[in-house]
């Protein structure tokens, strides 16, 4: 008889006291049903990762673990961001579990999709992506900014799965391969597809947030996109080079045009043209310097080789 797989569910949390009790309740029911149907082993657990929360999130995680051993937790020494908190949970879980599912604490991800993920894993997939079947519940602004985000990432050469966030299943083998990636600037949605291995997709309907506020306003999404592009693609640098060639060719055309006008005696005072040219080229130069600086800054951080996270407390 084939041994049952140990499943760990990793849930990053930041100021989630309003929703944590309900999240724990629903996940416990799901794991108990999987246990009853003999799809997972009794060693399976739910691991909450407290990303330096300022509310009662960690105290609630401790209380849950005392009430039931199915719950565990990690407390990071300070807020390190969603991606680092998620990675901390994944890297801890890989030493105990055969398969790990990551999801957010806000209950927007459909917990019932876990069954289909496990089935896909049993059919040979090492990574199973949870993908939204539609964005009908999103606002017009969020729906269209998300579409722009994925199109931009694809255009910049970053391999991502459309409408996939961080709801996914990964096998121990896939997690061990993920551990080989040492970069500090994390963008897991673009990093995990680089692992390779057999993948599968499970579609689900995304719900409204159960309680609390979103941790990803537009400003954070914009920073997230910039981090993803500059961490995984050099196309922006290449774009600067191409743009430089274009401006150089344009300057030759303008020079020829100016020379012809001068020979024809048609020259006039060109104050407006000169001012527009100076401001335009000056803006392009500052933008180019900013993009290059973004890459240099990331290289600077990488060479420091600082830890991506520090675990202050662990309940496993």
mmCIF file of N, CA and C in Angstrom, residues 140-210:
data_model
loop_
_atom_site.group_PDB
_atom_site.id
_atom_site.type_symbol
_atom_site.label_atom_id
_atom_site.label_comp_id
_atom_site.label_asym_id
_atom_site.label_seq_id
_atom_site.Cartn_x
_atom_site.Cartn_y
_atom_site.Cartn_z
ATOM 1 N N UNK A 140 -13.332 47.777 -11.942
ATOM 2 C CA UNK A 140 -12.815 48.057 -13.294
ATOM 3 C C UNK A 140 -11.332 48.412 -13.240
ATOM 4 N N UNK A 141 -10.950 49.236 -12.250
ATOM 5 C CA UNK A 141 -9.557 49.676 -12.128
ATOM 6 C C UNK A 141 -8.641 48.498 -11.825
ATOM 7 N N UNK A 142 -9.032 47.674 -10.848
ATOM 8 C CA UNK A 142 -8.179 46.553 -10.456
ATOM 9 C C UNK A 142 -8.065 45.520 -11.568
ATOM 10 N N UNK A 143 -9.173 45.279 -12.256
ATOM 11 C CA UNK A 143 -9.166 44.297 -13.339
ATOM 12 C C UNK A 143 -8.229 44.716 -14.463
ATOM 13 N N UNK A 144 -8.273 45.983 -14.829
ATOM 14 C CA UNK A 144 -7.458 46.462 -15.944
ATOM 15 C C UNK A 144 -5.998 46.687 -15.555
ATOM 16 N N UNK A 145 -5.742 47.100 -14.322
ATOM 17 C CA UNK A 145 -4.342 47.223 -13.889
ATOM 18 C C UNK A 145 -3.695 45.851 -13.788
ATOM 19 N N UNK A 146 -4.460 44.848 -13.371
ATOM 20 C CA UNK A 146 -3.932 43.481 -13.314
ATOM 21 C C UNK A 146 -3.594 42.974 -14.709
ATOM 22 N N UNK A 147 -4.475 43.267 -15.667
ATOM 23 C CA UNK A 147 -4.228 42.858 -17.052
ATOM 24 C C UNK A 147 -2.965 43.527 -17.584
ATOM 25 N N UNK A 148 -2.807 44.824 -17.307
ATOM 26 C CA UNK A 148 -1.609 45.550 -17.723
ATOM 27 C C UNK A 148 -0.365 44.958 -17.076
ATOM 28 N N UNK A 149 -0.501 44.570 -15.798
ATOM 29 C CA UNK A 149 0.620 43.981 -15.052
ATOM 30 C C UNK A 149 1.130 42.718 -15.746
ATOM 31 N N UNK A 150 0.228 41.805 -16.060
ATOM 32 C CA UNK A 150 0.638 40.541 -16.675
ATOM 33 C C UNK A 150 1.183 40.748 -18.089
ATOM 34 N N UNK A 151 0.578 41.656 -18.836
ATOM 35 C CA UNK A 151 1.069 41.938 -20.190
ATOM 36 C C UNK A 151 2.458 42.568 -20.151
ATOM 37 N N UNK A 152 2.654 43.475 -19.203
ATOM 38 C CA UNK A 152 3.953 44.126 -19.060
ATOM 39 C C UNK A 152 5.021 43.110 -18.683
ATOM 40 N N UNK A 153 4.702 42.235 -17.729
ATOM 41 C CA UNK A 153 5.661 41.220 -17.297
ATOM 42 C C UNK A 153 6.046 40.303 -18.473
ATOM 43 N N UNK A 154 5.056 39.905 -19.261
ATOM 44 C CA UNK A 154 5.325 39.034 -20.405
ATOM 45 C C UNK A 154 6.184 39.744 -21.434
ATOM 46 N N UNK A 155 5.864 41.016 -21.701
ATOM 47 C CA UNK A 155 6.614 41.799 -22.689
ATOM 48 C C UNK A 155 8.067 41.988 -22.256
ATOM 49 N N UNK A 156 8.285 42.067 -20.942
ATOM 50 C CA UNK A 156 9.627 42.262 -20.410
ATOM 51 C C UNK A 156 10.395 40.947 -20.251
ATOM 52 N N UNK A 157 9.778 39.851 -20.656
ATOM 53 C CA UNK A 157 10.484 38.570 -20.637
ATOM 54 C C UNK A 157 10.396 37.818 -19.335
ATOM 55 N N UNK A 158 9.478 38.221 -18.448
ATOM 56 C CA UNK A 158 9.303 37.518 -17.174
ATOM 57 C C UNK A 158 8.209 36.474 -17.352
ATOM 58 N N UNK A 159 8.553 35.214 -17.142
ATOM 59 C CA UNK A 159 7.625 34.105 -17.351
ATOM 60 C C UNK A 159 6.710 33.965 -16.132
ATOM 61 N N UNK A 160 5.463 34.411 -16.257
ATOM 62 C CA UNK A 160 4.494 34.277 -15.173
ATOM 63 C C UNK A 160 3.257 33.549 -15.682
ATOM 64 N N UNK A 161 2.452 33.052 -14.760
ATOM 65 C CA UNK A 161 1.201 32.380 -15.108
ATOM 66 C C UNK A 161 0.075 33.396 -14.969
ATOM 67 N N UNK A 162 -0.660 33.616 -16.034
ATOM 68 C CA UNK A 162 -1.711 34.638 -16.055
ATOM 69 C C UNK A 162 -2.774 34.350 -14.998
ATOM 70 N N UNK A 163 -3.142 35.378 -14.240
ATOM 71 C CA UNK A 163 -4.167 35.310 -13.194
ATOM 72 C C UNK A 163 -3.793 34.371 -12.045
ATOM 73 N N UNK A 164 -2.503 34.166 -11.861
ATOM 74 C CA UNK A 164 -2.026 33.359 -10.737
ATOM 75 C C UNK A 164 -1.279 34.255 -9.762
ATOM 76 N N UNK A 165 -1.618 34.146 -8.484
ATOM 77 C CA UNK A 165 -0.919 34.917 -7.451
ATOM 78 C C UNK A 165 0.061 33.986 -6.734
ATOM 79 N N UNK A 166 -0.225 33.633 -5.488
ATOM 80 C CA UNK A 166 0.672 32.731 -4.759
ATOM 81 C C UNK A 166 -0.072 31.539 -4.178
ATOM 82 N N UNK A 167 -1.204 31.214 -4.790
ATOM 83 C CA UNK A 167 -1.963 30.018 -4.407
ATOM 84 C C UNK A 167 -1.468 28.880 -5.282
ATOM 85 N N UNK A 168 -0.625 28.029 -4.706
ATOM 86 C CA UNK A 168 -0.030 26.963 -5.510
ATOM 87 C C UNK A 168 0.380 25.774 -4.635
ATOM 88 N N UNK A 169 0.537 24.660 -5.275
ATOM 89 C CA UNK A 169 1.076 23.451 -4.636
ATOM 90 C C UNK A 169 2.469 23.203 -5.175
ATOM 91 N N UNK A 170 3.391 22.840 -4.272
ATOM 92 C CA UNK A 170 4.745 22.486 -4.683
ATOM 93 C C UNK A 170 5.169 21.210 -3.964
ATOM 94 N N UNK A 171 5.799 20.314 -4.697
ATOM 95 C CA UNK A 171 6.305 19.085 -4.099
ATOM 96 C C UNK A 171 7.611 19.368 -3.363
ATOM 97 N N UNK A 172 8.047 18.406 -2.557
ATOM 98 C CA UNK A 172 9.328 18.542 -1.866
ATOM 99 C C UNK A 172 10.461 18.730 -2.867
ATOM 100 N N UNK A 173 10.391 17.993 -3.983
ATOM 101 C CA UNK A 173 11.407 18.100 -5.028
ATOM 102 C C UNK A 173 11.477 19.517 -5.582
ATOM 103 N N UNK A 174 10.310 20.116 -5.852
ATOM 104 C CA UNK A 174 10.267 21.483 -6.392
ATOM 105 C C UNK A 174 10.786 22.484 -5.367
ATOM 106 N N UNK A 175 10.444 22.287 -4.095
ATOM 107 C CA UNK A 175 10.900 23.190 -3.040
ATOM 108 C C UNK A 175 12.401 23.109 -2.840
ATOM 109 N N UNK A 176 12.947 21.907 -2.945
ATOM 110 C CA UNK A 176 14.406 21.751 -2.831
ATOM 111 C C UNK A 176 15.115 22.478 -3.970
ATOM 112 N N UNK A 177 14.500 22.474 -5.148
ATOM 113 C CA UNK A 177 15.065 23.208 -6.278
ATOM 114 C C UNK A 177 14.931 24.712 -6.064
ATOM 115 N N UNK A 178 13.803 25.152 -5.498
ATOM 116 C CA UNK A 178 13.605 26.568 -5.199
ATOM 117 C C UNK A 178 14.658 27.065 -4.214
ATOM 118 N N UNK A 179 15.065 26.206 -3.292
ATOM 119 C CA UNK A 179 16.070 26.585 -2.294
ATOM 120 C C UNK A 179 17.425 26.896 -2.927
ATOM 121 N N UNK A 180 17.640 26.437 -4.164
ATOM 122 C CA UNK A 180 18.899 26.696 -4.862
ATOM 123 C C UNK A 180 18.991 28.140 -5.357
ATOM 124 N N UNK A 181 17.851 28.831 -5.455
ATOM 125 C CA UNK A 181 17.846 30.227 -5.873
ATOM 126 C C UNK A 181 18.156 31.100 -4.661
ATOM 127 N N UNK A 182 19.235 31.843 -4.732
ATOM 128 C CA UNK A 182 19.741 32.561 -3.552
ATOM 129 C C UNK A 182 19.477 34.062 -3.560
ATOM 130 N N UNK A 183 18.801 34.588 -4.584
ATOM 131 C CA UNK A 183 18.644 36.034 -4.644
ATOM 132 C C UNK A 183 17.802 36.585 -3.500
ATOM 133 N N UNK A 184 18.160 37.794 -3.100
ATOM 134 C CA UNK A 184 17.477 38.475 -2.006
ATOM 135 C C UNK A 184 16.211 39.160 -2.514
ATOM 136 N N UNK A 185 16.260 39.710 -3.725
ATOM 137 C CA UNK A 185 15.100 40.377 -4.323
ATOM 138 C C UNK A 185 14.155 39.316 -4.879
ATOM 139 N N UNK A 186 13.098 39.042 -4.121
ATOM 140 C CA UNK A 186 12.236 37.915 -4.441
ATOM 141 C C UNK A 186 11.007 38.322 -5.250
ATOM 142 N N UNK A 187 10.732 37.554 -6.281
ATOM 143 C CA UNK A 187 9.476 37.651 -7.016
ATOM 144 C C UNK A 187 9.105 36.212 -7.366
ATOM 145 N N UNK A 188 8.451 35.539 -6.411
ATOM 146 C CA UNK A 188 8.223 34.102 -6.525
ATOM 147 C C UNK A 188 7.372 33.731 -7.731
ATOM 148 N N UNK A 189 6.457 34.609 -8.125
ATOM 149 C CA UNK A 189 5.601 34.301 -9.281
ATOM 150 C C UNK A 189 6.408 34.160 -10.564
ATOM 151 N N UNK A 190 7.534 34.845 -10.642
ATOM 152 C CA UNK A 190 8.405 34.725 -11.808
ATOM 153 C C UNK A 190 9.527 33.731 -11.600
ATOM 154 N N UNK A 191 9.875 33.490 -10.326
ATOM 155 C CA UNK A 191 10.994 32.609 -10.006
ATOM 156 C C UNK A 191 10.615 31.138 -10.125
ATOM 157 N N UNK A 192 9.431 30.786 -9.637
ATOM 158 C CA UNK A 192 9.017 29.382 -9.606
ATOM 159 C C UNK A 192 8.885 28.767 -11.005
ATOM 160 N N UNK A 193 8.363 29.499 -12.014
ATOM 161 C CA UNK A 193 8.345 28.909 -13.363
ATOM 162 C C UNK A 193 9.731 28.567 -13.904
ATOM 163 N N UNK A 194 10.798 29.211 -13.362
ATOM 164 C CA UNK A 194 12.158 28.908 -13.808
ATOM 165 C C UNK A 194 12.629 27.536 -13.338
ATOM 166 N N UNK A 195 11.944 26.973 -12.349
ATOM 167 C CA UNK A 195 12.349 25.665 -11.812
ATOM 168 C C UNK A 195 12.197 24.581 -12.862
ATOM 169 N N UNK A 196 11.114 24.679 -13.636
ATOM 170 C CA UNK A 196 10.845 23.628 -14.611
ATOM 171 C C UNK A 196 9.949 22.565 -13.995
ATOM 172 N N UNK A 197 10.188 21.288 -14.332
ATOM 173 C CA UNK A 197 9.384 20.159 -13.864
ATOM 174 C C UNK A 197 7.968 20.229 -14.450
ATOM 175 N N UNK A 198 7.244 19.172 -14.261
ATOM 176 C CA UNK A 198 5.884 19.085 -14.777
ATOM 177 C C UNK A 198 4.955 19.962 -13.943
ATOM 178 N N UNK A 199 4.131 20.757 -14.610
ATOM 179 C CA UNK A 199 3.209 21.646 -13.917
ATOM 180 C C UNK A 199 1.771 21.361 -14.345
ATOM 181 N N UNK A 200 0.842 21.855 -13.542
ATOM 182 C CA UNK A 200 -0.579 21.754 -13.864
ATOM 183 C C UNK A 200 -1.272 23.016 -13.381
ATOM 184 N N UNK A 201 -2.475 23.229 -13.867
ATOM 185 C CA UNK A 201 -3.264 24.411 -13.489
ATOM 186 C C UNK A 201 -4.617 23.971 -12.961
ATOM 187 N N UNK A 202 -5.024 24.566 -11.862
ATOM 188 C CA UNK A 202 -6.362 24.340 -11.304
ATOM 189 C C UNK A 202 -7.064 25.693 -11.254
ATOM 190 N N UNK A 203 -8.211 25.799 -11.919
ATOM 191 C CA UNK A 203 -8.958 27.055 -11.924
ATOM 192 C C UNK A 203 -9.925 27.106 -10.743
ATOM 193 N N UNK A 204 -10.155 28.324 -10.248
ATOM 194 C CA UNK A 204 -11.077 28.508 -9.129
ATOM 195 C C UNK A 204 -11.661 29.911 -9.171
ATOM 196 N N UNK A 205 -12.765 30.090 -8.487
ATOM 197 C CA UNK A 205 -13.402 31.408 -8.374
ATOM 198 C C UNK A 205 -12.852 32.103 -7.137
ATOM 199 N N UNK A 206 -12.358 33.308 -7.304
ATOM 200 C CA UNK A 206 -11.814 34.066 -6.183
ATOM 201 C C UNK A 206 -12.931 34.862 -5.510
ATOM 202 N N UNK A 207 -12.989 34.788 -4.187
ATOM 203 C CA UNK A 207 -14.055 35.443 -3.425
ATOM 204 C C UNK A 207 -13.609 36.817 -2.948
ATOM 205 N N UNK A 208 -14.564 37.540 -2.372
ATOM 206 C CA UNK A 208 -14.237 38.796 -1.733
ATOM 207 C C UNK A 208 -13.466 38.525 -0.450
ATOM 208 N N UNK A 209 -12.658 39.469 -0.025
ATOM 209 C CA UNK A 209 -11.918 39.328 1.226
ATOM 210 C C UNK A 209 -12.896 39.159 2.377
ATOM 211 N N UNK A 210 -12.667 38.154 3.248
ATOM 212 C CA UNK A 210 -13.595 37.848 4.339
ATOM 213 C C UNK A 210 -13.680 38.998 5.335
#
